[in-house]
PDB file of C-alpha atoms in Angstrom:
ATOM      1  CA  MET A   1     -29.136  96.248 188.126  1.00  0.00           C
ATOM      2  CA  SER A   2     -27.721  95.924 184.624  1.00  0.00           C
ATOM      3  CA  SER A   3     -29.437  98.647 182.582  1.00  0.00           C
ATOM      4  CA  LEU A   4     -28.460 102.227 181.827  1.00  0.00           C
ATOM      5  CA  TYR A   5     -30.775 104.816 180.317  1.00  0.00           C
ATOM      6  CA  LEU A   6     -29.629 108.089 178.821  1.00  0.00           C
ATOM      7  CA  ARG A   7     -30.871 111.626 179.347  1.00  0.00           C
ATOM      8  CA  GLU A   8     -28.479 113.844 177.435  1.00  0.00           C
ATOM      9  CA  ASP A   9     -30.158 117.031 178.733  1.00  0.00           C
ATOM     10  CA  LEU A  10     -29.455 116.158 182.368  1.00  0.00           C
ATOM     11  CA  ALA A  11     -26.805 118.645 183.466  1.00  0.00           C
ATOM     12  CA  THR A  12     -26.756 117.910 187.206  1.00  0.00           C
ATOM     13  CA  ALA A  13     -28.612 116.028 189.923  1.00  0.00           C
ATOM     14  CA  ASP A  14     -28.640 115.858 193.708  1.00  0.00           C
ATOM     15  CA  GLU A  15     -28.904 112.826 195.937  1.00  0.00           C
ATOM     16  CA  GLY A  16     -32.482 112.476 197.147  1.00  0.00           C
ATOM     17  CA  ALA A  17     -33.923 114.357 194.183  1.00  0.00           C
ATOM     18  CA  LEU A  18     -36.520 112.921 191.810  1.00  0.00           C
ATOM     19  CA  VAL A  19     -34.987 112.441 188.369  1.00  0.00           C
ATOM     20  CA  GLU A  20     -37.392 111.781 185.522  1.00  0.00           C
ATOM     21  CA  LEU A  21     -36.898 109.629 182.469  1.00  0.00           C
ATOM     22  CA  ALA A  22     -39.212 110.290 179.530  1.00  0.00           C
ATOM     23  CA  GLY A  23     -39.837 109.422 175.899  1.00  0.00           C
ATOM     24  CA  ALA A  24     -38.306 106.395 174.210  1.00  0.00           C
ATOM     25  CA  GLU A  25     -35.972 105.635 177.120  1.00  0.00           C
ATOM     26  CA  ALA A  26     -38.873 105.516 179.594  1.00  0.00           C
ATOM     27  CA  LYS A  27     -40.901 103.357 177.225  1.00  0.00           C
ATOM     28  CA  HIS A  28     -37.977 100.947 176.828  1.00  0.00           C
ATOM     29  CA  ALA A  29     -37.529 100.687 180.600  1.00  0.00           C
ATOM     30  CA  VAL A  30     -41.171  99.807 181.183  1.00  0.00           C
ATOM     31  CA  THR A  31     -42.286  97.852 178.111  1.00  0.00           C
ATOM     32  CA  VAL A  32     -39.049  96.083 177.124  1.00  0.00           C
ATOM     33  CA  ASN A  33     -37.114  95.672 180.376  1.00  0.00           C
ATOM     34  CA  ARG A  34     -40.288  95.342 182.473  1.00  0.00           C
ATOM     35  CA  SER A  35     -39.058  97.775 185.127  1.00  0.00           C
ATOM     36  CA  ARG A  36     -41.440  98.303 188.025  1.00  0.00           C
ATOM     37  CA  VAL A  37     -41.816 100.629 191.010  1.00  0.00           C
ATOM     38  CA  GLY A  38     -39.163  99.686 193.556  1.00  0.00           C
ATOM     39  CA  ASP A  39     -36.631  98.503 190.958  1.00  0.00           C
ATOM     40  CA  ASP A  40     -33.157  99.993 190.792  1.00  0.00           C
ATOM     41  CA  LEU A  41     -32.289 102.026 187.703  1.00  0.00           C
ATOM     42  CA  ARG A  42     -29.370 104.060 186.338  1.00  0.00           C
ATOM     43  CA  ILE A  43     -29.647 107.289 184.378  1.00  0.00           C
ATOM     44  CA  GLY A  44     -26.648 108.927 182.698  1.00  0.00           C
ATOM     45  CA  ASN A  45     -26.124 111.966 180.509  1.00  0.00           C
ATOM     46  CA  GLY A  46     -23.311 110.434 178.436  1.00  0.00           C
ATOM     47  CA  ARG A  47     -20.858 113.091 179.662  1.00  0.00           C
ATOM     48  CA  GLY A  48     -19.771 111.628 183.002  1.00  0.00           C
ATOM     49  CA  LEU A  49     -22.868 112.088 185.183  1.00  0.00           C
ATOM     50  CA  MET A  50     -24.425 108.889 186.536  1.00  0.00           C
ATOM     51  CA  VAL A  51     -27.519 108.725 188.747  1.00  0.00           C
ATOM     52  CA  THR A  52     -28.346 105.493 190.577  1.00  0.00           C
ATOM     53  CA  GLY A  53     -31.713 105.272 192.237  1.00  0.00           C
ATOM     54  CA  VAL A  54     -35.047 103.527 192.805  1.00  0.00           C
ATOM     55  CA  ILE A  55     -38.097 103.830 190.600  1.00  0.00           C
ATOM     56  CA  GLU A  56     -40.703 105.746 192.575  1.00  0.00           C
ATOM     57  CA  SER A  57     -43.358 106.312 189.947  1.00  0.00           C
ATOM     58  CA  ILE A  58     -44.366 105.089 186.514  1.00  0.00           C
ATOM     59  CA  GLU A  59     -46.746 107.010 184.262  1.00  0.00           C
ATOM     60  CA  PRO A  60     -47.398 106.761 180.510  1.00  0.00           C
ATOM     61  CA  GLY A  61     -44.126 107.823 178.854  1.00  0.00           C
ATOM     62  CA  ARG A  62     -42.502 108.819 182.139  1.00  0.00           C
ATOM     63  CA  VAL A  63     -40.517 107.136 184.914  1.00  0.00           C
ATOM     64  CA  GLY A  64     -39.586 108.879 188.167  1.00  0.00           C
ATOM     65  CA  VAL A  65     -36.371 107.767 189.879  1.00  0.00           C
ATOM     66  CA  ARG A  66     -35.389 108.843 193.392  1.00  0.00           C
ATOM     67  CA  ALA A  67     -31.639 109.421 193.268  1.00  0.00           C
ATOM     68  CA  ARG A  68     -29.737 107.396 195.836  1.00  0.00           C
ATOM     69  CA  GLN A  69     -26.238 108.046 194.483  1.00  0.00           C
ATOM     70  CA  VAL A  70     -24.903 110.665 192.082  1.00  0.00           C
ATOM     71  CA  THR A  71     -21.414 110.390 190.627  1.00  0.00           C
ATOM     72  CA  VAL A  72     -19.536 112.583 188.159  1.00  0.00           C
ATOM     73  CA  GLU A  73     -16.554 111.026 186.393  1.00  0.00           C
ATOM     74  CA  GLN A  74     -13.799 112.843 184.558  1.00  0.00           C
ATOM     75  CA  GLU A  75     -12.873 111.578 181.115  1.00  0.00           C
ATOM     76  CA  PRO A  76      -9.597 109.620 181.222  1.00  0.00           C
ATOM     77  CA  SER A  77      -6.485 111.229 179.738  1.00  0.00           C
ATOM     78  CA  PRO A  78      -5.120 110.676 177.199  1.00  0.00           C
ATOM     79  CA  ARG A  79      -8.223 110.221 175.101  1.00  0.00           C
ATOM     80  CA  LEU A  80      -8.088 107.117 172.908  1.00  0.00           C
ATOM     81  CA  VAL A  81      -9.598 107.801 169.493  1.00  0.00           C
ATOM     82  CA  LEU A  82     -10.425 105.139 166.915  1.00  0.00           C
ATOM     83  CA  VAL A  83     -10.048 106.200 163.289  1.00  0.00           C
ATOM     84  CA  GLN A  84     -11.954 103.399 161.580  1.00  0.00           C
ATOM     85  CA  ALA A  85     -11.842 103.039 157.806  1.00  0.00           C
ATOM     86  CA  LEU A  86     -15.166 102.302 156.142  1.00  0.00           C
ATOM     87  CA  ALA A  87     -15.431  98.590 155.401  1.00  0.00           C
ATOM     88  CA  LYS A  88     -17.845  96.387 153.521  1.00  0.00           C
ATOM     89  CA  GLY A  89     -20.611  94.488 155.227  1.00  0.00           C
ATOM     90  CA  ASP A  90     -20.901  95.301 158.892  1.00  0.00           C
ATOM     91  CA  ARG A  91     -17.221  94.922 159.790  1.00  0.00           C
ATOM     92  CA  ASP A  92     -16.723  98.611 160.532  1.00  0.00           C
ATOM     93  CA  GLU A  93     -19.871  98.575 162.681  1.00  0.00           C
ATOM     94  CA  MET A  94     -18.583  95.551 164.591  1.00  0.00           C
ATOM     95  CA  ALA A  95     -15.355  97.448 165.204  1.00  0.00           C
ATOM     96  CA  ILE A  96     -16.970 100.564 166.645  1.00  0.00           C
ATOM     97  CA  GLN A  97     -19.365  98.564 168.797  1.00  0.00           C
ATOM     98  CA  ALA A  98     -16.548  96.602 170.418  1.00  0.00           C
ATOM     99  CA  ALA A  99     -14.352  99.709 170.680  1.00  0.00           C
ATOM    100  CA  THR A 100     -17.103 101.488 172.591  1.00  0.00           C
ATOM    101  CA  GLU A 101     -17.390  98.617 175.042  1.00  0.00           C
ATOM    102  CA  LEU A 102     -13.598  98.743 175.494  1.00  0.00           C
ATOM    103  CA  GLY A 103     -13.566 102.429 176.436  1.00  0.00           C
ATOM    104  CA  VAL A 104     -12.750 104.390 173.287  1.00  0.00           C
ATOM    105  CA  SER A 105     -13.126 108.156 173.786  1.00  0.00           C
ATOM    106  CA  SER A 106     -14.335 109.075 170.308  1.00  0.00           C
ATOM    107  CA  ILE A 107     -14.638 107.656 166.814  1.00  0.00           C
ATOM    108  CA  ILE A 108     -13.679 109.088 163.438  1.00  0.00           C
ATOM    109  CA  PRO A 109     -14.964 107.389 160.261  1.00  0.00           C
ATOM    110  CA  TRP A 110     -12.284 107.396 157.576  1.00  0.00           C
ATOM    111  CA  ALA A 111     -12.736 107.313 153.796  1.00  0.00           C
ATOM    112  CA  ALA A 112      -9.574 105.328 153.023  1.00  0.00           C
ATOM    113  CA  SER A 113      -8.479 104.862 149.423  1.00  0.00           C
ATOM    114  CA  ARG A 114      -9.126 101.108 149.630  1.00  0.00           C
ATOM    115  CA  SER A 115     -12.517 101.401 151.322  1.00  0.00           C
ATOM    116  CA  VAL A 116     -15.110  99.521 149.280  1.00  0.00           C
ATOM    117  CA  SER A 117     -17.945 101.168 151.178  1.00  0.00           C
ATOM    118  CA  ARG A 118     -18.437 104.860 150.414  1.00  0.00           C
ATOM    119  CA  TRP A 119     -20.319 107.600 152.203  1.00  0.00           C
ATOM    120  CA  GLU A 120     -21.116 110.215 149.593  1.00  0.00           C
ATOM    121  CA  GLY A 121     -23.748 112.920 149.405  1.00  0.00           C
ATOM    122  CA  MET A 122     -26.575 112.286 151.854  1.00  0.00           C
ATOM    123  CA  LYS A 123     -24.892 109.044 152.938  1.00  0.00           C
ATOM    124  CA  LYS A 124     -22.277 111.041 154.856  1.00  0.00           C
ATOM    125  CA  GLU A 125     -24.688 112.168 157.556  1.00  0.00           C
ATOM    126  CA  LYS A 126     -26.865 109.047 157.342  1.00  0.00           C
ATOM    127  CA  GLY A 127     -23.824 106.835 157.936  1.00  0.00           C
ATOM    128  CA  ARG A 128     -22.576 108.967 160.801  1.00  0.00           C
ATOM    129  CA  ILE A 129     -25.976 108.852 162.504  1.00  0.00           C
ATOM    130  CA  ARG A 130     -26.100 105.069 162.151  1.00  0.00           C
ATOM    131  CA  TRP A 131     -22.661 104.778 163.777  1.00  0.00           C
ATOM    132  CA  GLU A 132     -23.808 107.184 166.476  1.00  0.00           C
ATOM    133  CA  THR A 133     -26.777 104.926 167.248  1.00  0.00           C
ATOM    134  CA  ILE A 134     -24.554 101.840 167.453  1.00  0.00           C
ATOM    135  CA  VAL A 135     -22.151 103.644 169.796  1.00  0.00           C
ATOM    136  CA  ARG A 136     -24.988 104.925 171.975  1.00  0.00           C
ATOM    137  CA  GLU A 137     -26.474 101.461 172.433  1.00  0.00           C
ATOM    138  CA  ALA A 138     -23.060  99.924 173.106  1.00  0.00           C
ATOM    139  CA  SER A 139     -22.415 102.580 175.751  1.00  0.00           C
ATOM    140  CA  LYS A 140     -25.688 101.728 177.470  1.00  0.00           C
ATOM    141  CA  GLN A 141     -24.999  98.000 177.318  1.00  0.00           C
ATOM    142  CA  SER A 142     -21.551  98.428 178.881  1.00  0.00           C
ATOM    143  CA  ILE A 143     -22.791 100.968 181.486  1.00  0.00           C
ATOM    144  CA  ARG A 144     -20.426 103.708 180.364  1.00  0.00           C
ATOM    145  CA  SER A 145     -20.483 107.189 181.864  1.00  0.00           C
ATOM    146  CA  PHE A 146     -19.284 108.675 178.575  1.00  0.00           C
ATOM    147  CA  VAL A 147     -20.855 108.119 175.161  1.00  0.00           C
ATOM    148  CA  PRO A 148     -18.110 108.513 172.524  1.00  0.00           C
ATOM    149  CA  PRO A 149     -18.964 111.119 169.876  1.00  0.00           C
ATOM    150  CA  VAL A 150     -18.818 110.128 166.209  1.00  0.00           C
ATOM    151  CA  SER A 151     -17.159 112.761 164.021  1.00  0.00           C
ATOM    152  CA  PRO A 152     -18.039 113.564 160.401  1.00  0.00           C
ATOM    153  CA  ILE A 153     -16.243 111.350 157.920  1.00  0.00           C
ATOM    154  CA  ALA A 154     -12.573 112.272 157.509  1.00  0.00           C
ATOM    155  CA  SER A 155     -10.295 112.197 154.505  1.00  0.00           C
ATOM    156  CA  THR A 156      -6.620 111.289 154.577  1.00  0.00           C
ATOM    157  CA  THR A 157      -5.843 115.007 154.353  1.00  0.00           C
ATOM    158  CA  ASP A 158      -7.892 115.521 157.516  1.00  0.00           C
ATOM    159  CA  LEU A 159      -5.840 112.844 159.272  1.00  0.00           C
ATOM    160  CA  GLN A 160      -2.620 114.546 158.178  1.00  0.00           C
ATOM    161  CA  LYS A 161      -3.775 117.714 159.922  1.00  0.00           C
ATOM    162  CA  LEU A 162      -4.666 115.785 163.087  1.00  0.00           C
ATOM    163  CA  ALA A 163      -1.173 114.269 163.115  1.00  0.00           C
ATOM    164  CA  GLY A 164       0.146 117.764 163.756  1.00  0.00           C
ATOM    165  CA  THR A 165      -1.679 118.103 167.084  1.00  0.00           C
ATOM    166  CA  SER A 166      -2.302 114.520 168.224  1.00  0.00           C
ATOM    167  CA  ARG A 167      -0.362 111.290 168.519  1.00  0.00           C
ATOM    168  CA  VAL A 168      -1.336 109.137 165.537  1.00  0.00           C
ATOM    169  CA  VAL A 169      -0.559 105.421 165.373  1.00  0.00           C
ATOM    170  CA  LEU A 170      -1.112 103.553 162.117  1.00  0.00           C
ATOM    171  CA  LEU A 171      -1.929  99.900 162.777  1.00  0.00           C
ATOM    172  CA  ASP A 172       0.152  98.235 160.109  1.00  0.00           C
ATOM    173  CA  PRO A 173       0.983  94.495 160.178  1.00  0.00           C
ATOM    174  CA  THR A 174       4.193  95.183 158.228  1.00  0.00           C
ATOM    175  CA  ALA A 175       5.561  97.648 160.803  1.00  0.00           C
ATOM    176  CA  THR A 176       8.666  96.678 162.771  1.00  0.00           C
ATOM    177  CA  GLU A 177       7.595  98.358 166.028  1.00  0.00           C
ATOM    178  CA  ARG A 178       5.069  96.605 168.257  1.00  0.00           C
ATOM    179  CA  LEU A 179       2.225  98.658 169.745  1.00  0.00           C
ATOM    180  CA  SER A 180       2.971  97.161 173.167  1.00  0.00           C
ATOM    181  CA  ARG A 181       6.446  98.736 173.084  1.00  0.00           C
ATOM    182  CA  ILE A 182       5.324 102.284 172.337  1.00  0.00           C
ATOM    183  CA  ASP A 183       5.553 104.573 175.372  1.00  0.00           C
ATOM    184  CA  VAL A 184       2.060 105.984 175.894  1.00  0.00           C
ATOM    185  CA  ALA A 185       2.549 107.438 179.390  1.00  0.00           C
ATOM    186  CA  GLY A 186       3.238 111.075 180.187  1.00  0.00           C
ATOM    187  CA  ASP A 187       1.578 112.541 177.094  1.00  0.00           C
ATOM    188  CA  ASP A 188      -1.923 113.973 177.439  1.00  0.00           C
ATOM    189  CA  ARG A 189      -2.473 114.518 173.735  1.00  0.00           C
ATOM    190  CA  ASP A 190      -5.222 112.510 172.043  1.00  0.00           C
ATOM    191  CA  LEU A 191      -3.920 109.153 170.834  1.00  0.00           C
ATOM    192  CA  LEU A 192      -5.442 108.200 167.485  1.00  0.00           C
ATOM    193  CA  LEU A 193      -5.456 104.567 166.361  1.00  0.00           C
ATOM    194  CA  VAL A 194      -5.850 104.373 162.591  1.00  0.00           C
ATOM    195  CA  VAL A 195      -7.323 101.138 161.200  1.00  0.00           C
ATOM    196  CA  GLY A 196      -7.431 100.501 157.470  1.00  0.00           C
ATOM    197  CA  PRO A 197     -10.129  98.697 155.467  1.00  0.00           C
ATOM    198  CA  GLU A 198     -10.014  95.081 154.250  1.00  0.00           C
ATOM    199  CA  GLY A 199      -7.159  95.806 151.842  1.00  0.00           C
ATOM    200  CA  GLY A 200      -5.167  97.660 154.483  1.00  0.00           C
ATOM    201  CA  ILE A 201      -3.715 101.158 154.483  1.00  0.00           C
ATOM    202  CA  SER A 202      -2.208 101.944 151.092  1.00  0.00           C
ATOM    203  CA  ASP A 203       1.486 102.716 150.630  1.00  0.00           C
ATOM    204  CA  ALA A 204       0.616 106.276 149.626  1.00  0.00           C
ATOM    205  CA  GLU A 205      -1.445 106.777 152.775  1.00  0.00           C
ATOM    206  CA  LEU A 206       1.276 105.285 154.969  1.00  0.00           C
ATOM    207  CA  GLU A 207       3.840 107.602 153.389  1.00  0.00           C
ATOM    208  CA  SER A 208       1.758 110.781 153.640  1.00  0.00           C
ATOM    209  CA  LEU A 209       0.636 110.127 157.212  1.00  0.00           C
ATOM    210  CA  THR A 210       4.092 109.207 158.515  1.00  0.00           C
ATOM    211  CA  ALA A 211       5.447 112.328 156.832  1.00  0.00           C
ATOM    212  CA  ALA A 212       2.858 114.302 158.818  1.00  0.00           C
ATOM    213  CA  GLY A 213       4.053 112.783 162.093  1.00  0.00           C
ATOM    214  CA  ALA A 214       2.208 109.479 162.466  1.00  0.00           C
ATOM    215  CA  VAL A 215       4.028 106.318 163.548  1.00  0.00           C
ATOM    216  CA  ARG A 216       3.460 102.763 162.396  1.00  0.00           C
ATOM    217  CA  ALA A 217       2.941  99.847 164.776  1.00  0.00           C
ATOM    218  CA  ARG A 218       1.803  96.244 164.613  1.00  0.00           C
ATOM    219  CA  LEU A 219      -0.127  94.191 167.119  1.00  0.00           C
ATOM    220  CA  GLY A 220       1.663  90.893 166.655  1.00  0.00           C
ATOM    221  CA  ASP A 221       2.729  88.359 164.089  1.00  0.00           C
ATOM    222  CA  THR A 222      -0.744  87.736 162.675  1.00  0.00           C
ATOM    223  CA  VAL A 223      -2.950  89.946 160.502  1.00  0.00           C
ATOM    224  CA  LEU A 224      -6.202  90.983 162.169  1.00  0.00           C
ATOM    225  CA  ARG A 225      -9.427  91.874 160.398  1.00  0.00           C
ATOM    226  CA  THR A 226     -10.512  95.492 160.215  1.00  0.00           C
ATOM    227  CA  SER A 227     -13.286  94.558 162.650  1.00  0.00           C
ATOM    228  CA  SER A 228     -10.884  93.336 165.346  1.00  0.00           C
ATOM    229  CA  ALA A 229      -7.689  95.404 164.977  1.00  0.00           C
ATOM    230  CA  GLY A 230      -9.006  98.531 166.690  1.00  0.00           C
ATOM    231  CA  PRO A 231     -10.548  96.733 169.682  1.00  0.00           C
ATOM    232  CA  ALA A 232      -7.378  94.649 170.098  1.00  0.00           C
ATOM    233  CA  ALA A 233      -5.241  97.795 170.096  1.00  0.00           C
ATOM    234  CA  LEU A 234      -7.505  99.422 172.678  1.00  0.00           C
ATOM    235  CA  ALA A 235      -7.078  96.403 174.938  1.00  0.00           C
ATOM    236  CA  VAL A 236      -3.285  96.749 174.696  1.00  0.00           C
ATOM    237  CA  LEU A 237      -3.427 100.451 175.535  1.00  0.00           C
ATOM    238  CA  ASN A 238      -5.878  99.964 178.409  1.00  0.00           C
ATOM    239  CA  VAL A 239      -3.304  97.722 180.068  1.00  0.00           C
ATOM    240  CA  ALA A 240      -0.381 100.039 179.250  1.00  0.00           C
ATOM    241  CA  LEU A 241      -2.231 103.016 180.749  1.00  0.00           C
ATOM    242  CA  GLY A 242      -3.240 101.111 183.870  1.00  0.00           C
ATOM    243  CA  ARG A 243      -6.955 101.306 183.113  1.00  0.00           C
ATOM    244  CA  TRP A 244      -7.322  97.541 183.279  1.00  0.00           C
TER     245      TRP A 244
END
């Protein structure tokens, strides 16, 4: 059993109950994954609830699953948030896909000063929805109980405000402190990892964000791409927090 289907409206479920899957998710289960009566199947709501059961019925646009096991997970604390600068090509999309698979709690698109790609006007919501779709599919592929939300695009001023209430770490290859040496235990505040675009975080952005309370950290002696820095940092923190 390697597939997860989402029903965001599913608030609760009991073991032994019939849980129905409808619409596009049901169609995908039957026509793409070739699920049949008697097959195992997972249904989640993206907010911690996971139903594992056996397909009992298949009708046009509807799949009935008899729940064998129902689990409700609590979101890990602290929440790990990826602030990903917009990047050209699909590098930012590669970053958020991998970050989702690695357990990121939420994602904030960032309009950095050196971002070549721009979300302006109608592109703001269109871009966010595209990222949301990528994150949703990555969550299903990795069988995650939580689907990370994608926030509206943030400015540097927005990040300065977040630095007042959250722990903000700027991934900067020129920093003297290593991310692996930062103490991340014993603080339940959200931990934001800020990744710059291809040209990196500008000096002005580094100055304004550190003045607001952010700290700078590097991953190692090499310079990672914008597509790999965030996922690499998440891997480091997953180990530090005992999640791996």
